[in-house]
Amino acid sequence: MVASVWRAVRGTGTDIVVLHGWGLNANIWTPVITPLAQLGTLHRLDLPGYGESPWPDNHPVDFNSLCELTLAALPERCHLIGWSLGGLVATELALRHPERFHSLTTVASSPFFPAQADWPGIEPHVLNTFAKQLSKDFKRTVERFLALQSMGSPHARDDVKQIKEWLFAKPMASVEVLDAGLDMLATVDLRERLAGLEVPLLRIYGKLDALVPTTVAEKVSAILPSSIAHIAPKCSHAPFISDPQGFIAAITPFLRQHKP
């Protein structure tokens, strides 16, 4: 494990690691820390370049480095849970190193985020707009992205307020890291390789998600029929914030089933 990646550890038993999404930090998991730590030893990481994890000077700021640096910070074997961009990283790690993971859970994530003619996702102009605005006012740009993530949630305003508190309680990522993260969301495509995934996969989606539409669930089920899809009914892009109890109810049997 590398020391440069910030972590908080709680609980005992099988290791469980949670990875946050673009622009955020490990605080985002606050609503589900206690119940997850009752299922095993919970490791919350600030991804490299985010929160209290500095991006090392000797690595290019790209997806490959993000994955390598994250892998180096993980326990020897664990259940891996990744939200949004964190789900993309988690999927890549499970594809590269299946022997390191008991299971993989992706939350409001996709093997390919941009919308295309035959693939539902984020409209490319949305990502382009955020990328252009980053250098002008990156704090405001991240706030706007948070608002987009909570859109559709029954308590969107409260969600955004809470997420902002968690976000600004730690150092903000640099413009370079944020820009690279948007580039990853716009370009990384794991669809072809996903069919070869050897790790048990649970996919949790928010029915009201404005960024990862639930039609993605059907597409991924066609690629990997052995995986399980759960659609959280009254949730947008962060089901573990919109409905923490529903999130834990969905993930608990899966983690227990694949306990070593």
mmCIF file of C-alpha atoms in Angstrom:
data_model
loop_
_atom_site.group_PDB
_atom_site.id
_atom_site.type_symbol
_atom_site.label_atom_id
_atom_site.label_comp_id
_atom_site.label_asym_id
_atom_site.label_seq_id
_atom_site.Cartn_x
_atom_site.Cartn_y
_atom_site.Cartn_z
ATOM 1 C CA MET A 1 0.000 0.000 0.000
ATOM 2 C CA VAL A 2 1.252 3.527 -0.693
ATOM 3 C CA ALA A 3 1.197 6.244 1.927
ATOM 4 C CA SER A 4 0.373 9.124 -0.438
ATOM 5 C CA VAL A 5 -3.264 8.059 -0.737
ATOM 6 C CA TRP A 6 -5.400 9.268 2.190
ATOM 7 C CA ARG A 7 -7.612 6.674 3.792
ATOM 8 C CA ALA A 8 -9.955 6.207 6.736
ATOM 9 C CA VAL A 9 -10.439 2.672 8.045
ATOM 10 C CA ARG A 10 -13.271 1.400 10.236
ATOM 11 C CA GLY A 11 -14.698 -1.981 11.213
ATOM 12 C CA THR A 12 -13.322 -5.529 11.253
ATOM 13 C CA GLY A 13 -13.415 -8.516 8.913
ATOM 14 C CA THR A 14 -13.207 -8.733 5.121
ATOM 15 C CA ASP A 15 -11.801 -5.582 3.501
ATOM 16 C CA ILE A 16 -14.303 -3.353 1.665
ATOM 17 C CA VAL A 17 -13.033 -0.353 -0.340
ATOM 18 C CA VAL A 18 -15.170 2.539 -1.605
ATOM 19 C CA LEU A 19 -14.038 4.894 -4.392
ATOM 20 C CA HIS A 20 -15.727 8.282 -4.927
ATOM 21 C CA GLY A 21 -16.508 10.087 -8.173
ATOM 22 C CA TRP A 22 -15.262 13.119 -10.122
ATOM 23 C CA GLY A 23 -14.558 16.311 -8.199
ATOM 24 C CA LEU A 24 -15.359 14.827 -4.792
ATOM 25 C CA ASN A 25 -13.664 12.966 -1.927
ATOM 26 C CA ALA A 26 -14.211 10.151 0.578
ATOM 27 C CA ASN A 27 -16.645 12.264 2.648
ATOM 28 C CA ILE A 28 -19.324 11.509 0.045
ATOM 29 C CA TRP A 29 -19.803 8.061 1.649
ATOM 30 C CA THR A 30 -20.751 9.542 5.051
ATOM 31 C CA PRO A 31 -24.423 8.312 5.007
ATOM 32 C CA VAL A 32 -23.360 4.654 4.647
ATOM 33 C CA ILE A 33 -20.096 4.482 6.633
ATOM 34 C CA THR A 34 -21.621 2.857 9.731
ATOM 35 C CA PRO A 35 -23.629 0.100 8.009
ATOM 36 C CA LEU A 36 -20.790 -0.704 5.553
ATOM 37 C CA ALA A 37 -18.314 -0.934 8.446
ATOM 38 C CA GLN A 38 -20.650 -3.495 10.050
ATOM 39 C CA LEU A 39 -20.186 -5.705 6.974
ATOM 40 C CA GLY A 40 -16.358 -5.692 7.074
ATOM 41 C CA THR A 41 -13.283 -3.474 7.368
ATOM 42 C CA LEU A 42 -14.276 -0.346 5.438
ATOM 43 C CA HIS A 43 -11.545 1.639 3.659
ATOM 44 C CA ARG A 44 -12.582 5.058 2.340
ATOM 45 C CA LEU A 45 -9.968 6.512 -0.012
ATOM 46 C CA ASP A 46 -9.473 9.965 -1.450
ATOM 47 C CA LEU A 47 -8.584 9.072 -5.044
ATOM 48 C CA PRO A 48 -5.145 10.311 -6.146
ATOM 49 C CA GLY A 49 -5.344 14.053 -6.853
ATOM 50 C CA TYR A 50 -8.554 14.523 -4.834
ATOM 51 C CA GLY A 51 -9.132 15.635 -1.248
ATOM 52 C CA GLU A 52 -6.117 14.825 0.899
ATOM 53 C CA SER A 53 -4.392 12.560 -1.656
ATOM 54 C CA PRO A 54 -1.854 14.621 -3.624
ATOM 55 C CA TRP A 55 -1.153 13.658 -7.223
ATOM 56 C CA PRO A 56 2.493 12.482 -7.358
ATOM 57 C CA ASP A 57 4.743 14.697 -9.507
ATOM 58 C CA ASN A 58 6.358 11.749 -11.310
ATOM 59 C CA HIS A 59 3.118 10.423 -12.871
ATOM 60 C CA PRO A 60 1.251 11.780 -15.919
ATOM 61 C CA VAL A 61 -2.296 12.851 -15.032
ATOM 62 C CA ASP A 62 -4.208 10.182 -16.960
ATOM 63 C CA PHE A 63 -6.514 7.184 -16.473
ATOM 64 C CA ASN A 64 -3.749 4.591 -16.478
ATOM 65 C CA SER A 65 -1.845 6.404 -13.716
ATOM 66 C CA LEU A 66 -5.047 6.938 -11.708
ATOM 67 C CA CYS A 67 -5.700 3.194 -11.833
ATOM 68 C CA GLU A 68 -2.104 2.213 -10.962
ATOM 69 C CA LEU A 69 -1.895 4.650 -8.042
ATOM 70 C CA THR A 70 -5.287 3.519 -6.725
ATOM 71 C CA LEU A 71 -4.372 -0.171 -7.000
ATOM 72 C CA ALA A 72 -1.176 0.442 -5.010
ATOM 73 C CA ALA A 73 -3.302 1.862 -2.179
ATOM 74 C CA LEU A 74 -5.683 -1.118 -1.917
ATOM 75 C CA PRO A 75 -5.578 -4.016 0.566
ATOM 76 C CA GLU A 76 -4.302 -7.310 -0.828
ATOM 77 C CA ARG A 77 -7.856 -8.552 -1.508
ATOM 78 C CA CYS A 78 -11.157 -6.726 -1.053
ATOM 79 C CA HIS A 79 -14.708 -6.054 -2.126
ATOM 80 C CA LEU A 80 -14.433 -2.995 -4.385
ATOM 81 C CA ILE A 81 -17.252 -0.432 -4.629
ATOM 82 C CA GLY A 82 -16.930 2.475 -7.084
ATOM 83 C CA TRP A 83 -19.307 5.359 -7.666
ATOM 84 C CA SER A 84 -19.510 7.187 -11.037
ATOM 85 C CA LEU A 85 -15.902 7.869 -12.170
ATOM 86 C CA GLY A 86 -14.806 5.685 -9.235
ATOM 87 C CA GLY A 87 -16.856 2.887 -10.810
ATOM 88 C CA LEU A 88 -14.897 3.277 -14.038
ATOM 89 C CA VAL A 89 -11.612 2.979 -12.098
ATOM 90 C CA ALA A 90 -12.952 0.024 -10.087
ATOM 91 C CA THR A 91 -14.061 -1.795 -13.258
ATOM 92 C CA GLU A 92 -10.671 -1.276 -14.910
ATOM 93 C CA LEU A 93 -8.893 -2.633 -11.815
ATOM 94 C CA ALA A 94 -11.168 -5.689 -11.669
ATOM 95 C CA LEU A 95 -10.513 -6.355 -15.371
ATOM 96 C CA ARG A 96 -6.746 -6.066 -14.910
ATOM 97 C CA HIS A 97 -6.388 -7.872 -11.576
ATOM 98 C CA PRO A 98 -9.395 -10.159 -10.892
ATOM 99 C CA GLU A 99 -7.406 -12.093 -8.291
ATOM 100 C CA ARG A 100 -7.370 -8.994 -6.052
ATOM 101 C CA PHE A 101 -11.156 -8.711 -5.630
ATOM 102 C CA HIS A 102 -13.906 -10.789 -3.996
ATOM 103 C CA SER A 103 -16.532 -8.711 -5.792
ATOM 104 C CA LEU A 104 -17.116 -5.488 -7.715
ATOM 105 C CA THR A 105 -20.023 -3.088 -7.173
ATOM 106 C CA THR A 106 -20.502 -0.096 -9.456
ATOM 107 C CA VAL A 107 -22.869 2.685 -8.405
ATOM 108 C CA ALA A 108 -24.397 5.103 -10.953
ATOM 109 C CA SER A 109 -21.578 4.179 -13.284
ATOM 110 C CA SER A 110 -21.099 2.965 -16.845
ATOM 111 C CA PRO A 111 -18.365 1.263 -18.886
ATOM 112 C CA PHE A 112 -18.721 4.263 -21.256
ATOM 113 C CA PHE A 113 -20.191 7.559 -20.094
ATOM 114 C CA PRO A 114 -20.854 9.645 -23.265
ATOM 115 C CA ALA A 115 -24.113 9.332 -25.186
ATOM 116 C CA GLN A 116 -23.845 7.940 -28.724
ATOM 117 C CA ALA A 117 -26.411 6.913 -31.315
ATOM 118 C CA ASP A 118 -26.580 3.353 -29.935
ATOM 119 C CA TRP A 119 -25.524 4.066 -26.338
ATOM 120 C CA PRO A 120 -27.292 6.107 -23.625
ATOM 121 C CA GLY A 121 -25.208 8.462 -21.489
ATOM 122 C CA ILE A 122 -24.097 12.031 -20.847
ATOM 123 C CA GLU A 123 -24.513 14.351 -23.820
ATOM 124 C CA PRO A 124 -20.953 15.193 -24.970
ATOM 125 C CA HIS A 125 -21.703 18.951 -24.998
ATOM 126 C CA VAL A 126 -22.337 18.777 -21.227
ATOM 127 C CA LEU A 127 -18.826 17.452 -20.560
ATOM 128 C CA ASN A 128 -17.345 19.924 -23.062
ATOM 129 C CA THR A 129 -19.060 22.846 -21.335
ATOM 130 C CA PHE A 130 -17.730 21.814 -17.930
ATOM 131 C CA ALA A 131 -14.233 21.381 -19.367
ATOM 132 C CA LYS A 132 -14.305 24.890 -20.889
ATOM 133 C CA GLN A 133 -15.582 26.496 -17.681
ATOM 134 C CA LEU A 134 -13.139 24.742 -15.356
ATOM 135 C CA SER A 135 -10.225 27.111 -15.811
ATOM 136 C CA LYS A 136 -12.449 30.197 -15.439
ATOM 137 C CA ASP A 137 -14.139 29.272 -12.166
ATOM 138 C CA PHE A 138 -13.468 25.701 -11.156
ATOM 139 C CA LYS A 139 -15.263 25.867 -7.776
ATOM 140 C CA ARG A 140 -18.483 27.065 -9.441
ATOM 141 C CA THR A 141 -18.106 24.477 -12.221
ATOM 142 C CA VAL A 142 -17.841 21.638 -9.697
ATOM 143 C CA GLU A 143 -20.890 23.033 -7.856
ATOM 144 C CA ARG A 144 -22.873 23.027 -11.115
ATOM 145 C CA PHE A 145 -21.855 19.424 -11.745
ATOM 146 C CA LEU A 146 -23.071 18.512 -8.239
ATOM 147 C CA ALA A 147 -26.437 20.119 -8.987
ATOM 148 C CA LEU A 148 -26.681 18.056 -12.184
ATOM 149 C CA GLN A 149 -25.896 14.892 -10.209
ATOM 150 C CA SER A 150 -28.727 15.531 -7.736
ATOM 151 C CA MET A 151 -31.279 16.496 -10.389
ATOM 152 C CA GLY A 152 -34.388 14.344 -10.060
ATOM 153 C CA SER A 153 -33.817 13.467 -6.410
ATOM 154 C CA PRO A 154 -36.890 14.219 -4.240
ATOM 155 C CA HIS A 155 -34.634 16.255 -1.930
ATOM 156 C CA ALA A 156 -32.144 17.565 -4.490
ATOM 157 C CA ARG A 157 -31.561 20.928 -2.772
ATOM 158 C CA ASP A 158 -30.693 19.285 0.550
ATOM 159 C CA ASP A 159 -28.493 16.732 -1.219
ATOM 160 C CA VAL A 160 -26.473 19.442 -2.983
ATOM 161 C CA LYS A 161 -26.059 21.452 0.216
ATOM 162 C CA GLN A 162 -24.809 18.400 2.094
ATOM 163 C CA ILE A 163 -22.474 17.281 -0.720
ATOM 164 C CA LYS A 164 -20.953 20.786 -0.890
ATOM 165 C CA GLU A 165 -20.206 20.658 2.834
ATOM 166 C CA TRP A 166 -18.452 17.312 2.428
ATOM 167 C CA LEU A 167 -16.578 18.532 -0.630
ATOM 168 C CA PHE A 168 -15.254 21.786 0.828
ATOM 169 C CA ALA A 169 -14.242 20.148 4.138
ATOM 170 C CA LYS A 170 -11.168 18.833 2.273
ATOM 171 C CA PRO A 171 -8.768 20.412 -0.245
ATOM 172 C CA MET A 172 -10.170 20.796 -3.762
ATOM 173 C CA ALA A 173 -8.602 18.897 -6.642
ATOM 174 C CA SER A 174 -6.461 20.977 -9.003
ATOM 175 C CA VAL A 175 -7.812 22.187 -12.346
ATOM 176 C CA GLU A 176 -5.379 19.788 -14.062
ATOM 177 C CA VAL A 177 -6.742 16.759 -12.162
ATOM 178 C CA LEU A 178 -10.373 17.828 -12.662
ATOM 179 C CA ASP A 179 -9.796 18.435 -16.380
ATOM 180 C CA ALA A 180 -8.154 15.014 -16.748
ATOM 181 C CA GLY A 181 -11.122 13.454 -14.912
ATOM 182 C CA LEU A 182 -13.590 14.995 -17.361
ATOM 183 C CA ASP A 183 -11.438 13.682 -20.187
ATOM 184 C CA MET A 184 -11.678 10.182 -18.676
ATOM 185 C CA LEU A 185 -15.467 10.446 -18.494
ATOM 186 C CA ALA A 186 -15.490 11.554 -22.139
ATOM 187 C CA THR A 187 -13.122 8.948 -23.595
ATOM 188 C CA VAL A 188 -12.568 5.785 -21.508
ATOM 189 C CA ASP A 189 -14.456 2.881 -23.078
ATOM 190 C CA LEU A 190 -14.493 -0.486 -21.284
ATOM 191 C CA ARG A 191 -17.450 -1.993 -23.166
ATOM 192 C CA GLU A 192 -15.559 -4.491 -25.327
ATOM 193 C CA ARG A 193 -13.475 -5.825 -22.440
ATOM 194 C CA LEU A 194 -16.372 -5.967 -19.974
ATOM 195 C CA ALA A 195 -17.639 -9.295 -21.333
ATOM 196 C CA GLY A 196 -14.414 -10.872 -20.013
ATOM 197 C CA LEU A 197 -14.884 -9.678 -16.413
ATOM 198 C CA GLU A 198 -14.149 -12.554 -14.005
ATOM 199 C CA VAL A 199 -15.215 -10.801 -10.777
ATOM 200 C CA PRO A 200 -18.857 -11.034 -9.551
ATOM 201 C CA LEU A 201 -20.535 -7.707 -10.426
ATOM 202 C CA LEU A 202 -23.433 -5.821 -8.851
ATOM 203 C CA ARG A 203 -24.582 -2.647 -10.621
ATOM 204 C CA ILE A 204 -26.686 -0.105 -8.728
ATOM 205 C CA TYR A 205 -28.453 2.656 -10.678
ATOM 206 C CA GLY A 206 -30.697 5.573 -9.736
ATOM 207 C CA LYS A 207 -34.002 5.544 -11.634
ATOM 208 C CA LEU A 208 -33.960 9.381 -11.742
ATOM 209 C CA ASP A 209 -30.273 9.707 -12.699
ATOM 210 C CA ALA A 210 -29.715 12.507 -15.237
ATOM 211 C CA LEU A 211 -26.114 11.419 -15.994
ATOM 212 C CA VAL A 212 -26.291 7.612 -16.238
ATOM 213 C CA PRO A 213 -29.778 6.750 -17.552
ATOM 214 C CA THR A 214 -31.242 3.402 -16.476
ATOM 215 C CA THR A 215 -31.268 2.269 -20.117
ATOM 216 C CA VAL A 216 -27.512 1.761 -19.570
ATOM 217 C CA ALA A 217 -28.479 -1.111 -17.243
ATOM 218 C CA GLU A 218 -30.085 -3.033 -20.111
ATOM 219 C CA LYS A 219 -27.087 -2.459 -22.370
ATOM 220 C CA VAL A 220 -24.633 -3.740 -19.744
ATOM 221 C CA SER A 221 -26.877 -6.720 -18.931
ATOM 222 C CA ALA A 222 -26.624 -7.691 -22.614
ATOM 223 C CA ILE A 223 -22.808 -7.496 -22.446
ATOM 224 C CA LEU A 224 -22.503 -9.308 -19.091
ATOM 225 C CA PRO A 225 -25.658 -11.360 -18.341
ATOM 226 C CA SER A 226 -24.075 -12.863 -15.199
ATOM 227 C CA SER A 227 -23.997 -9.449 -13.478
ATOM 228 C CA ILE A 228 -26.832 -8.194 -11.266
ATOM 229 C CA ALA A 229 -28.579 -4.851 -11.877
ATOM 230 C CA HIS A 230 -30.472 -3.028 -9.138
ATOM 231 C CA ILE A 231 -32.403 0.153 -9.935
ATOM 232 C CA ALA A 232 -33.071 2.364 -6.903
ATOM 233 C CA PRO A 233 -36.565 3.844 -7.436
ATOM 234 C CA LYS A 234 -36.444 7.344 -5.915
ATOM 235 C CA CYS A 235 -32.738 8.074 -6.429
ATOM 236 C CA SER A 236 -30.697 10.174 -8.843
ATOM 237 C CA HIS A 237 -26.921 9.946 -9.354
ATOM 238 C CA ALA A 238 -26.016 9.211 -5.703
ATOM 239 C CA PRO A 239 -28.348 6.447 -4.420
ATOM 240 C CA PHE A 240 -26.362 6.053 -1.188
ATOM 241 C CA ILE A 241 -27.230 9.693 -0.359
ATOM 242 C CA SER A 242 -30.821 9.756 -1.686
ATOM 243 C CA ASP A 243 -31.714 6.452 0.032
ATOM 244 C CA PRO A 244 -28.932 5.074 2.274
ATOM 245 C CA GLN A 245 -31.111 2.296 3.723
ATOM 246 C CA GLY A 246 -32.176 1.102 0.265
ATOM 247 C CA PHE A 247 -28.534 1.152 -0.863
ATOM 248 C CA ILE A 248 -27.408 -0.995 2.073
ATOM 249 C CA ALA A 249 -30.340 -3.377 1.568
ATOM 250 C CA ALA A 250 -29.272 -3.868 -2.073
ATOM 251 C CA ILE A 251 -25.570 -4.385 -1.414
ATOM 252 C CA THR A 252 -25.595 -6.463 1.810
ATOM 253 C CA PRO A 253 -26.736 -9.837 0.377
ATOM 254 C CA PHE A 254 -24.303 -9.464 -2.543
ATOM 255 C CA LEU A 255 -21.287 -8.808 -0.284
ATOM 256 C CA ARG A 256 -22.291 -11.647 2.036
ATOM 257 C CA GLN A 257 -22.736 -14.041 -0.888
ATOM 258 C CA HIS A 258 -19.185 -13.379 -2.086
ATOM 259 C CA LYS A 259 -17.522 -13.329 1.319
ATOM 260 C CA PRO A 260 -14.279 -15.341 1.290
#
